[in-house]
XYZ file of C-alpha atoms in Angstrom:
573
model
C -51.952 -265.455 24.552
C -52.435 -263.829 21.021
C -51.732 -260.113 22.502
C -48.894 -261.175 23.837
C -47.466 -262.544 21.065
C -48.876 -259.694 19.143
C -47.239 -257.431 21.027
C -50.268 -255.558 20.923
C -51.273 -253.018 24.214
C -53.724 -254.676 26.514
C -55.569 -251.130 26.548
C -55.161 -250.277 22.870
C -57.428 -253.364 22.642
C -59.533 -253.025 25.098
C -60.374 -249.767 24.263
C -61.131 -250.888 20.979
C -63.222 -253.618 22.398
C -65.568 -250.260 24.305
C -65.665 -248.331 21.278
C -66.734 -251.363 18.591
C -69.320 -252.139 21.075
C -70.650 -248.480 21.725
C -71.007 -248.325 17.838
C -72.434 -251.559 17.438
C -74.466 -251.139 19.801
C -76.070 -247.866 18.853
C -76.251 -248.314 15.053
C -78.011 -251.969 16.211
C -80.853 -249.856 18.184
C -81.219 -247.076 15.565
C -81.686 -249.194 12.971
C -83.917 -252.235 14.329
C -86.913 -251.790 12.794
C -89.157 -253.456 16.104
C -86.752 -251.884 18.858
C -87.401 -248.050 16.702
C -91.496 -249.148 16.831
C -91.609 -249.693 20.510
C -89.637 -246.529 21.513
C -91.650 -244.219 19.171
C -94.659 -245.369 20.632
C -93.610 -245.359 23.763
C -90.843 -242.476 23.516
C -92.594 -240.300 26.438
C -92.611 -242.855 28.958
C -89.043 -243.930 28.410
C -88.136 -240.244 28.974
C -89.491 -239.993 31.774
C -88.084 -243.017 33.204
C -83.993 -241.696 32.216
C -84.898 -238.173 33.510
C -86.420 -239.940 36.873
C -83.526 -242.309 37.401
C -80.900 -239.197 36.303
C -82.479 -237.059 38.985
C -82.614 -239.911 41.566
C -78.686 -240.372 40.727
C -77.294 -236.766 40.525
C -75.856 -235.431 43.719
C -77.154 -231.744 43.463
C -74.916 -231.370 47.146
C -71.998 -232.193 46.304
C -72.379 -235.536 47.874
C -70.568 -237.920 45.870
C -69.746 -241.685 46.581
C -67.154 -243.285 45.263
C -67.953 -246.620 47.810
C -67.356 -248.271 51.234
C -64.804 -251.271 49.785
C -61.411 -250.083 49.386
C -59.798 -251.768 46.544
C -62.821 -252.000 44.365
C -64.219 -248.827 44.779
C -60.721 -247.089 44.051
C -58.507 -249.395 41.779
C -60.023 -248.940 38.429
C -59.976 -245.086 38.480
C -56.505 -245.518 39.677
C -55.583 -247.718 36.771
C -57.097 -245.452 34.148
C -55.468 -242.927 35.591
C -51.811 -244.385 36.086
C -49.085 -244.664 32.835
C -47.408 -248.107 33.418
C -45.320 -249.701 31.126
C -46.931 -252.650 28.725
C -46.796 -256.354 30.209
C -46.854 -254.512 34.018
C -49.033 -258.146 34.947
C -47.436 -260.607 32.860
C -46.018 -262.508 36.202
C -49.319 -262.432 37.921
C -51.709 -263.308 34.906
C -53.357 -261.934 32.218
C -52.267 -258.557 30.624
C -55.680 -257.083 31.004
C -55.891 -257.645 34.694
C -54.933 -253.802 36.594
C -52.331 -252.987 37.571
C -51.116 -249.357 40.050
C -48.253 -248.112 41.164
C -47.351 -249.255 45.126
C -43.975 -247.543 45.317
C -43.423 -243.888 43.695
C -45.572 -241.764 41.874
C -48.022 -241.820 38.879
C -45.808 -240.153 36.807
C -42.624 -242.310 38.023
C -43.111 -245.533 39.811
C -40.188 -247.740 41.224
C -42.931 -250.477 41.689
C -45.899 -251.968 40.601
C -48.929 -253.991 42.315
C -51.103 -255.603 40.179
C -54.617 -256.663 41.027
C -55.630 -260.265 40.705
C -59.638 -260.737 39.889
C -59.854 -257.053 38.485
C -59.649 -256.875 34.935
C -59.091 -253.129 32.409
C -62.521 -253.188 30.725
C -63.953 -250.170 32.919
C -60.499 -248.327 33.339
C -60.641 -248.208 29.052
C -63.905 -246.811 29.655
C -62.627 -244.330 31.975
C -59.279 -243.657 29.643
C -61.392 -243.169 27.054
C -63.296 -240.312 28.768
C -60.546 -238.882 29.796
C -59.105 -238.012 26.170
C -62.474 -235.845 26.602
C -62.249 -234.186 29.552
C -60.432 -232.964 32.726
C -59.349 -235.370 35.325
C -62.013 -235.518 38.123
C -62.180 -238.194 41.006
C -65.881 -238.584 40.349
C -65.877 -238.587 36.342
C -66.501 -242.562 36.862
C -69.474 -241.566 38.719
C -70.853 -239.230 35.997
C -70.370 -242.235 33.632
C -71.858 -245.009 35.851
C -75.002 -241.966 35.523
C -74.961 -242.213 31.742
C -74.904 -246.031 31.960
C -78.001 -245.938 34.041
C -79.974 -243.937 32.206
C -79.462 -246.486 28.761
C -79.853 -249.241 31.461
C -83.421 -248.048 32.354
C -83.967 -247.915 28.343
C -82.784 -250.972 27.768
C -84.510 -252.484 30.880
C -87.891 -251.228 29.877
C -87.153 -252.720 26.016
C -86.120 -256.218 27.645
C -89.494 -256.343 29.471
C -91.460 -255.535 26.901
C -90.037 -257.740 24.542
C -90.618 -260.309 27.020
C -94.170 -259.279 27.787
C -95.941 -257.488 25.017
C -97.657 -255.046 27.245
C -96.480 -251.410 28.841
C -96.854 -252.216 32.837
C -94.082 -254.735 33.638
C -91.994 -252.804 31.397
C -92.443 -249.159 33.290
C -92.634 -251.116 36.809
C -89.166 -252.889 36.064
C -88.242 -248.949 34.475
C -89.552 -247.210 38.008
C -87.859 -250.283 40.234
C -84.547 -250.208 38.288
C -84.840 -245.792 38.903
C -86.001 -245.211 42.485
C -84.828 -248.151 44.267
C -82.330 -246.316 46.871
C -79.683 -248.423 46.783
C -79.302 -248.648 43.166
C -79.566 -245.008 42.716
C -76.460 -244.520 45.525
C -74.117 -247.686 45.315
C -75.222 -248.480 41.846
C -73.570 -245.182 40.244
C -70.484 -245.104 42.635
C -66.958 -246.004 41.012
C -66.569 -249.716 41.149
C -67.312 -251.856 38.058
C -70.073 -253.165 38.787
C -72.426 -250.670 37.415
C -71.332 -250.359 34.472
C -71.366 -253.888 34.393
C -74.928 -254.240 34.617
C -75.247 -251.457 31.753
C -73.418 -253.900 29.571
C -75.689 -257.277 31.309
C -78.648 -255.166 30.341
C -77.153 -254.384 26.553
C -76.482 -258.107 26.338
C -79.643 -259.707 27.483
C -81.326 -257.175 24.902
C -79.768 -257.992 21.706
C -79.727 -261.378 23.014
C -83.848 -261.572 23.282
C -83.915 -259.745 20.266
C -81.804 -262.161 18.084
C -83.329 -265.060 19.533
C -86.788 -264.606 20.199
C -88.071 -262.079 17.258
C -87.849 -262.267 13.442
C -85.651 -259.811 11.796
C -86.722 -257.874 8.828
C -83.542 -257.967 6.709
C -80.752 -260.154 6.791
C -78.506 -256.976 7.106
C -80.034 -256.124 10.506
C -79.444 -260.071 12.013
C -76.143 -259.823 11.256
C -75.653 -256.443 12.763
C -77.404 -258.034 15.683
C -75.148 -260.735 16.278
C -72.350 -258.449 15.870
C -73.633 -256.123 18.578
C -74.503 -258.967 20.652
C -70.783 -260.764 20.394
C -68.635 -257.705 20.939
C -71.101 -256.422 24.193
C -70.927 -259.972 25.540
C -66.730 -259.552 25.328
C -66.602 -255.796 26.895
C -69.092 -257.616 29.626
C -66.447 -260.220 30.376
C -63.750 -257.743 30.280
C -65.306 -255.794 32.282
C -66.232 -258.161 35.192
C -65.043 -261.833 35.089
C -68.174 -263.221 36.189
C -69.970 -262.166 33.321
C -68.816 -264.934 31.628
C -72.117 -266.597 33.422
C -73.713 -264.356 30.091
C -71.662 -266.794 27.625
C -72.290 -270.041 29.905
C -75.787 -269.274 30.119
C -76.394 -268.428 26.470
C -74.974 -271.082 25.307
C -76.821 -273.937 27.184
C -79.824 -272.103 26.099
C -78.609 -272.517 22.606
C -77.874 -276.096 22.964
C -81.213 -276.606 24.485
C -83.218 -275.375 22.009
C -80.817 -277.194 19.026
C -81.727 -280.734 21.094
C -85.450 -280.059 21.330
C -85.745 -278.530 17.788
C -87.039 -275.591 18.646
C -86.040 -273.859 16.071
C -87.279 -275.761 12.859
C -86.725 -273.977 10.070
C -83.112 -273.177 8.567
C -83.049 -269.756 9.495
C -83.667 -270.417 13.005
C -80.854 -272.982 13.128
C -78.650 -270.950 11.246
C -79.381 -267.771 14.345
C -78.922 -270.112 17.190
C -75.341 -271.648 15.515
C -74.243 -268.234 15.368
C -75.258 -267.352 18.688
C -73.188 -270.237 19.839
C -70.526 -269.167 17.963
C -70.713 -265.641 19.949
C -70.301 -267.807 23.436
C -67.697 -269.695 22.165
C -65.666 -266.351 21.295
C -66.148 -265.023 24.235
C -65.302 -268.378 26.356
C -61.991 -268.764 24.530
C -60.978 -265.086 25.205
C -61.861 -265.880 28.276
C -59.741 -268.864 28.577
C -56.662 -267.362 27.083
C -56.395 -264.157 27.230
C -57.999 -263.141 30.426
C -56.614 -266.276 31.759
C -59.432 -267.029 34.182
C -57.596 -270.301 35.471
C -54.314 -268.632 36.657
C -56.922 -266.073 38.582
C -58.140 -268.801 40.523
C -54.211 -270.108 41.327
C -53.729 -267.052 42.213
C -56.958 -266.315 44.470
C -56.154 -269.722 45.837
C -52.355 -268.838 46.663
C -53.833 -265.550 48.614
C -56.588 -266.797 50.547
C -54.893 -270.439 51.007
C -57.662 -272.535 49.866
C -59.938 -272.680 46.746
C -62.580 -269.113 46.585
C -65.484 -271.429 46.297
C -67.079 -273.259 48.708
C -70.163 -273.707 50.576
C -68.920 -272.551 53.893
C -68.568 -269.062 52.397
C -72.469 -269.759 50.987
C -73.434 -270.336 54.600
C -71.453 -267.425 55.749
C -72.771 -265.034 53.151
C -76.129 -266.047 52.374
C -77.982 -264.308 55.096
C -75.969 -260.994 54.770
C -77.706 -261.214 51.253
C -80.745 -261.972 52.245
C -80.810 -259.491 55.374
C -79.304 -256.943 52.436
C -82.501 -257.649 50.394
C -85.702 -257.677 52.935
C -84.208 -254.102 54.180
C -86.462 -250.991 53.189
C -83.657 -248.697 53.586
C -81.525 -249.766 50.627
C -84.346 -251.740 48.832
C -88.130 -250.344 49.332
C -89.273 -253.597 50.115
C -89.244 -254.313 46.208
C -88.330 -257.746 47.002
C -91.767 -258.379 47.577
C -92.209 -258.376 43.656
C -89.223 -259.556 43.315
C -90.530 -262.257 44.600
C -94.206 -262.516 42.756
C -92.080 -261.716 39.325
C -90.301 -265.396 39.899
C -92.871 -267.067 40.601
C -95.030 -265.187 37.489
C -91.570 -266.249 35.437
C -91.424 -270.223 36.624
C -95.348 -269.703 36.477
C -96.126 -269.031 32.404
C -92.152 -270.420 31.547
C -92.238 -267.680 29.535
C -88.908 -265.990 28.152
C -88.712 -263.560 31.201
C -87.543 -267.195 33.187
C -84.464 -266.871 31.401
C -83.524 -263.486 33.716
C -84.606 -265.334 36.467
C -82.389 -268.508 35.719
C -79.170 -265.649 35.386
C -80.141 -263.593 38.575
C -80.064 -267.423 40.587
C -76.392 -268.085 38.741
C -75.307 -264.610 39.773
C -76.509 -264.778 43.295
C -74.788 -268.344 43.493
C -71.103 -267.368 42.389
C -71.348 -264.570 44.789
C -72.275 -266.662 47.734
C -70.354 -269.781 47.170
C -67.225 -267.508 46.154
C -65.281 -265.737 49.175
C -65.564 -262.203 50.262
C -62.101 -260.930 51.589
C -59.030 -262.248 53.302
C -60.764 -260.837 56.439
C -63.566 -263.248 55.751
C -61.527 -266.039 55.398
C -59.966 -265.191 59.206
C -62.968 -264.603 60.755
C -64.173 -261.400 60.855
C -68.280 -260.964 59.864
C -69.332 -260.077 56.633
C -71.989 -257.607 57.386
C -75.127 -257.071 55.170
C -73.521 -253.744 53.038
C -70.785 -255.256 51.916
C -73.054 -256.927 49.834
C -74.228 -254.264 48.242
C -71.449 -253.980 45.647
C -72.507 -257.182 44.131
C -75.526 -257.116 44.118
C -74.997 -253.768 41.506
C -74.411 -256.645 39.228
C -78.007 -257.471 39.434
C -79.855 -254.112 39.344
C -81.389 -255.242 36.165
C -81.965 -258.547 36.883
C -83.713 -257.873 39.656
C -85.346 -254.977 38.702
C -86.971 -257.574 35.536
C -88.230 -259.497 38.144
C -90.039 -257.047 40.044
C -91.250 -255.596 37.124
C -93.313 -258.775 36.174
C -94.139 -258.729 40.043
C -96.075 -255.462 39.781
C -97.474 -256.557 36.414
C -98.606 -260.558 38.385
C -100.415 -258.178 41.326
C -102.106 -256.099 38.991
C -103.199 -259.527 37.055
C -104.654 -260.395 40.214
C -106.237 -257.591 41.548
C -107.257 -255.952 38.518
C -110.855 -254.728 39.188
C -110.065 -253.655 42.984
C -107.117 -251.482 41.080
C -109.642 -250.019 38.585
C -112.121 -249.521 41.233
C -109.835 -247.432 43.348
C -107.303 -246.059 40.367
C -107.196 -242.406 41.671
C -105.737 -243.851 44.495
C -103.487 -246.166 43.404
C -101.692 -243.066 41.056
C -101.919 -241.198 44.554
C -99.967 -244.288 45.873
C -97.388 -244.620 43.303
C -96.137 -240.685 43.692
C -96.210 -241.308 47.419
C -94.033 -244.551 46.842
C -91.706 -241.995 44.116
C -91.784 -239.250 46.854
C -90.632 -241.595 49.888
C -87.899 -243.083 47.782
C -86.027 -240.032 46.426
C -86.031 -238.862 50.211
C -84.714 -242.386 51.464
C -82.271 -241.801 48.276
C -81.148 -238.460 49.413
C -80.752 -239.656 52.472
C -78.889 -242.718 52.281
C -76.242 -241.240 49.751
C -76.004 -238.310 52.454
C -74.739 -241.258 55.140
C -72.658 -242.954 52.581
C -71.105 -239.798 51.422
C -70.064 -238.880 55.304
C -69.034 -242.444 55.978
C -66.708 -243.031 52.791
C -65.554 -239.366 53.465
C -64.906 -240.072 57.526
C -62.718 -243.251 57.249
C -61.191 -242.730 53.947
C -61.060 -239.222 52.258
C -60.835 -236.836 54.784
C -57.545 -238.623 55.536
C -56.105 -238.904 52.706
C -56.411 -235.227 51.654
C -55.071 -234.315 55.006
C -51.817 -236.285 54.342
C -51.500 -234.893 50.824
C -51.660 -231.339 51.953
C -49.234 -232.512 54.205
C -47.170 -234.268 51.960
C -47.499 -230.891 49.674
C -46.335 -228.965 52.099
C -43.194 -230.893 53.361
C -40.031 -230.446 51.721
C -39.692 -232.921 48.438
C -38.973 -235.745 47.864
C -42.077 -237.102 50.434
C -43.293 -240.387 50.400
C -46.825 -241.173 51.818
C -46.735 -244.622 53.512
C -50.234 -245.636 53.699
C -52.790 -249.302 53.428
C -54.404 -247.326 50.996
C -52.542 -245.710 48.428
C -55.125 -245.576 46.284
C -57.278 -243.226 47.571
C -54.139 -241.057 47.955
C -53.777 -241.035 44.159
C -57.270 -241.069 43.117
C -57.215 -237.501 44.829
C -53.879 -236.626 44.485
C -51.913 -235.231 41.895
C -49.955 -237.525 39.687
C -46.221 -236.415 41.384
C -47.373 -237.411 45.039
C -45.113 -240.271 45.845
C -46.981 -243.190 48.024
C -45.605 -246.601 49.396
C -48.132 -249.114 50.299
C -47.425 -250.248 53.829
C -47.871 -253.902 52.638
C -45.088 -253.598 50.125
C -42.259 -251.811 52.499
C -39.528 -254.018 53.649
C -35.763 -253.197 54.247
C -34.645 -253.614 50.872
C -37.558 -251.222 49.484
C -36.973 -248.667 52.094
C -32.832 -249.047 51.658
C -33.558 -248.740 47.474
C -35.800 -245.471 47.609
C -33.065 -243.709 50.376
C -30.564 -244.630 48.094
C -32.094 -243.047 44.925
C -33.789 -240.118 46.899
C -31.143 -239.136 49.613
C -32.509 -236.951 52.178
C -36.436 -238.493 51.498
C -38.798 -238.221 54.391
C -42.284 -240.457 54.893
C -45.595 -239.452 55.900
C -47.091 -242.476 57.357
C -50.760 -242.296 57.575
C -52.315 -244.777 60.338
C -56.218 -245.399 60.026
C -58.139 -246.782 62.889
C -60.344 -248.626 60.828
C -57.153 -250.908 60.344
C -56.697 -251.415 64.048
C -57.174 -254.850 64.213
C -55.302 -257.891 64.991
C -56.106 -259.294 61.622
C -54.738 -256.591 59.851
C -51.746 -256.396 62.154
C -50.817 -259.331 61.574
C -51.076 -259.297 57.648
C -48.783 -255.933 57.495
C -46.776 -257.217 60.513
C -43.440 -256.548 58.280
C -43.986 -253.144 57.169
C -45.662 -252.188 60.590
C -42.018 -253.564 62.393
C -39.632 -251.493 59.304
C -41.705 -248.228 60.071
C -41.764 -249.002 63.983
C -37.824 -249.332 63.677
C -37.609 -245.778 62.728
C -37.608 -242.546 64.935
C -40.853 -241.257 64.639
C -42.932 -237.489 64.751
C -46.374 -237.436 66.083
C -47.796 -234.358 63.725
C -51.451 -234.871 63.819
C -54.197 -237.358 65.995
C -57.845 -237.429 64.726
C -60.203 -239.879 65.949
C -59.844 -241.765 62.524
C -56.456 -241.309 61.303
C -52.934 -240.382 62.778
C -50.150 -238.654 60.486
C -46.764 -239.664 61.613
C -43.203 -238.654 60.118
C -40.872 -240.978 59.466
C -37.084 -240.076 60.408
C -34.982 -241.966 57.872
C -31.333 -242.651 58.791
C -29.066 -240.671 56.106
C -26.993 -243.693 55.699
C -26.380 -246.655 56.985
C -28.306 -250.189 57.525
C -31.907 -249.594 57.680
C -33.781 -252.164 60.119
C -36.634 -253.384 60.779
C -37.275 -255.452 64.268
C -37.413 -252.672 67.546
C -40.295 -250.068 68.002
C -39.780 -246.840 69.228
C -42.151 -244.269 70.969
C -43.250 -240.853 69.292
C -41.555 -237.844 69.228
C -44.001 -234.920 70.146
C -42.626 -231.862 68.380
């Protein structure tokens, strides 16, 4: 891998990855000569459409959501947040894959945990905000915001340039803003919005540099550039997005085999464009090392991630995910009219439509989570999180939905236009209050199971006399929240020689074991069997019982062999 024998730091370039492409990026849409025509013409409309989907997205309550998955929604503001030494994930994979500490503190680990699957794209982002301003658990969310409102931008730009006309584009805008589950899992702290920002960034300078004449050959080549480096953050960002450089490129090849593009400037734009996938495939490749990730995911789950079991499994938790009005207004309806509009005219808007069916593929036909894999249901939220990959995919589609109906039905709409406008605020006014109140129930749920106990141990923990360790399945909601000198131990990574090592270099250390309900299972028993038996071997306090959580003190023997095969009951001070 070149940054390994560079000896360059994974987030020194990765950073520089997010701040070549912000530039690019900006300087690309400031200076395009058709992208500034459309948004002058149009500039009041877009406004409206980034104040509507910031005001759908802000939680004037003080309800944030950070999300319902554990690792996901927790590791990459972790990660941003943590100081680890260079090369922390060299044994496990790539260097840009995340890595936390599982053993110490932020400011002084004794060991590290790195993440297989999860790559450092959105903790630069995060890293990079932070040289800005304070530390805040939901600063990610305040940035997934800001990445929605250039989404809707660039949303209503990709429809247009696909169109020609102004009503797919603002349907696809008002989709993309009010749907409620976009504007409540689609901002909270996993990568996956941000991802989309960056699918939406790509698919943009992608229609523009293949599909419209440039002026200037200046503003091509600062097209392609701006193209190449978003594609790469994409990738970084979430593996998956490599679909982008996949996808791309066939459509390149495609068009070089049916000489589409006759004349040598046409050739010369889609050789380049391959040349974009080809960077981003080989960085890919070898320095994100997609093909040890798979060893890896393979090792943990104990068979290859894809299959079509998991397609059958997961399939209708999509589809049940997608048909609800709660999370999705029954948009899939033209959802479902924009495809067939798409396959219809075979227009360039089928292109979206061939990347939303590759995106909904990998995620079906890959598996969920080790629970999956031993039975337990996936249920139709836990697809949410992926689907936030797709908010502008889908949101395209519907977009040319509305626009098909309105094709169809044209002269009953201008018949009865007063009350079609009376419609559409009725249809705004119903969503922000299905908004308000879904991110109300996600807010109490995410704060019932998983933050309200992990603030209660770290008062705890704050409290007790130092050093403290908190022994937990989830450290990282205990240092998303905590401050960077709480020491944690995740349950799964406590054995006898851990717990014998930390007693040794702390003497007279005491743990806080938190125990969550939610974790109650046999499956989960059995995984964390070994850390469950070294904490059970110890004398134990009760100190608190809550219907979600118990806190527990650990008595550790001052010297001595520590073990770990008998339980023993509480202590009830």
């Amino acid at each position: 891998m070149l940054t390994n024998w560079l000896l360059l730091n994974p987030f020194a370039v990765a950073q520089s990855i997010v701040l070549i492409a912000l530039s690019s990026g900006v300087v690309f849409v400031v200076t395009d000569p058709y992208l500034r025509t459309v948004v002058k013409a149009h500039w009041k409309l877009i406004t409206l459409f980034v104040i509507m989907a910031a005001i759908w997205r802000l939680p004037f309550h003080d309800t944030f959501f950070h999300g319902l998955e554990y690792e996901d929604s927790y590791v990459y503001t972790v990660s941003a947040r943590a100081d680890l030494p260079r090369g922390v994930s060299q044994d496990v994979g790539s260097v840009y894959l995340t890595s936390t500490c599982v053993a110490g503190s932020l400011s002084s680990c004794e060991e590290f945990e790195t993440y297989s699957g999860h790559y450092i794209g959105w903790p630069s982002i995060i890293r990079i905000a932070l040289r800005l301003f304070r530390y805040s658990p939901n600063l990610p969310i305040y940035l997934n915001i800001l990445g929605s409102c250039a989404s809707v931008v660039f949303i209503f730009l990709i429809c247009y340039l696909a169109t020609d006309g102004i009503l797919a584009p603002s349907a696809a805008a008002v989709v993309f803003a009010s749907t409620p589950a976009f504007a409540v899992y689609g901002v909270a702290t996993y990568a996956e919005p941000i991802s989309n920002t960056c699918i939406s960034a790509v698919l943009l300078f992608a229609f523009r540099y293949l599909y419209r004449a440039h002026d200037a050959p200046r503003g091509r080549i600062v097209n392609w550039f701006a193209l190449t480096v978003t594609l790469l953050l994409a990738t970084l960002i979430k593996r998956e997005n490599v679909l982008l450089a996949i996808g791309l490129l066939l459509i390149v090849t495609i068009c070089l085999l049916r000489r589409i593009g006759t004349t040598p400037a046409d050739k010369g734009k889609l050789y380049w464009a391959a040349c974009s996938c080809a960077i981003v495939l080989v960085f890919s490749v070898t320095e994100l090392q997609l093909g040890r990730t798979l060893i890896s995911e393979t090792q943990e789950f104990g068979h290859f991630p894809f299959s079509i079991l998991n397609a059958k499994i997961l399939l209708v938790p999509f589809l049940q995910a997608c048909v609800s009005a709660k999370w999705y207004s029954c948009t899939f309806v033209f959802v479902l009219l924009g495809i067939g509009d798409a396959v219809r005219r075979k227009s360039v808007a089928s292109v979206a439509f061939g990347f939303l069916l590759s995106y909904v593929l990998l995620y079906t036909f890959h598996v969920h989570s080790y629970y999956q894999v031993h039975g337990e249901p996936v249920l139709p939220y836990e697809t949410l999180r992926f689907a936030m990959n797709l908010m502008t995919l889908y949101s395209l589609m519907a977009g040319l939905g509305v626009a098909a109906m309105f094709r169809m039905w044209h002269a009953q709409f201008a018949k009865w236009r007063t009350l079609a406008l009376i419609g559409i605020f009725v249809y705004a006014a119903v969503c922000y209050a299905a908004t308000a109140r879904l991110r109300q129930e996600a807010h109490e749920a995410e704060y019932a199971v998983r933050v309200n106990p992990a603030l209660a141990v770290v008062r705890l923990a704050q409290a007790s006399v130092p050093p403290t360790y908190i022994a937990t399945l989830e450290p990282l909601v205990v240092q998303i929240f905590a401050p960077r000198t709480i020491n944690v131990i995740g349950l799964y990574a406590i054995n006898q020689q851990l717990l014998t090592t930390l007693r040794n270099l702390h003497p007279g250390m005491s743990i806080v074991y938190l125990r969550q309900r939610q974790y109650a299972t046999p499956v989960a028993r059995n995984r964390y069997a070994l850390g469950l038996e070294c904490l059970d071997s110890q004398r134990q306090v009760l100190l608190r019982s809550d219907p979600n959580f118990t806190l527990i003190q650990i008595k550790m023997p001052a010297a001595g062999e520590i073990t770990c095969e008998r339980s023993t009951p509480f202590e009830i001070p």
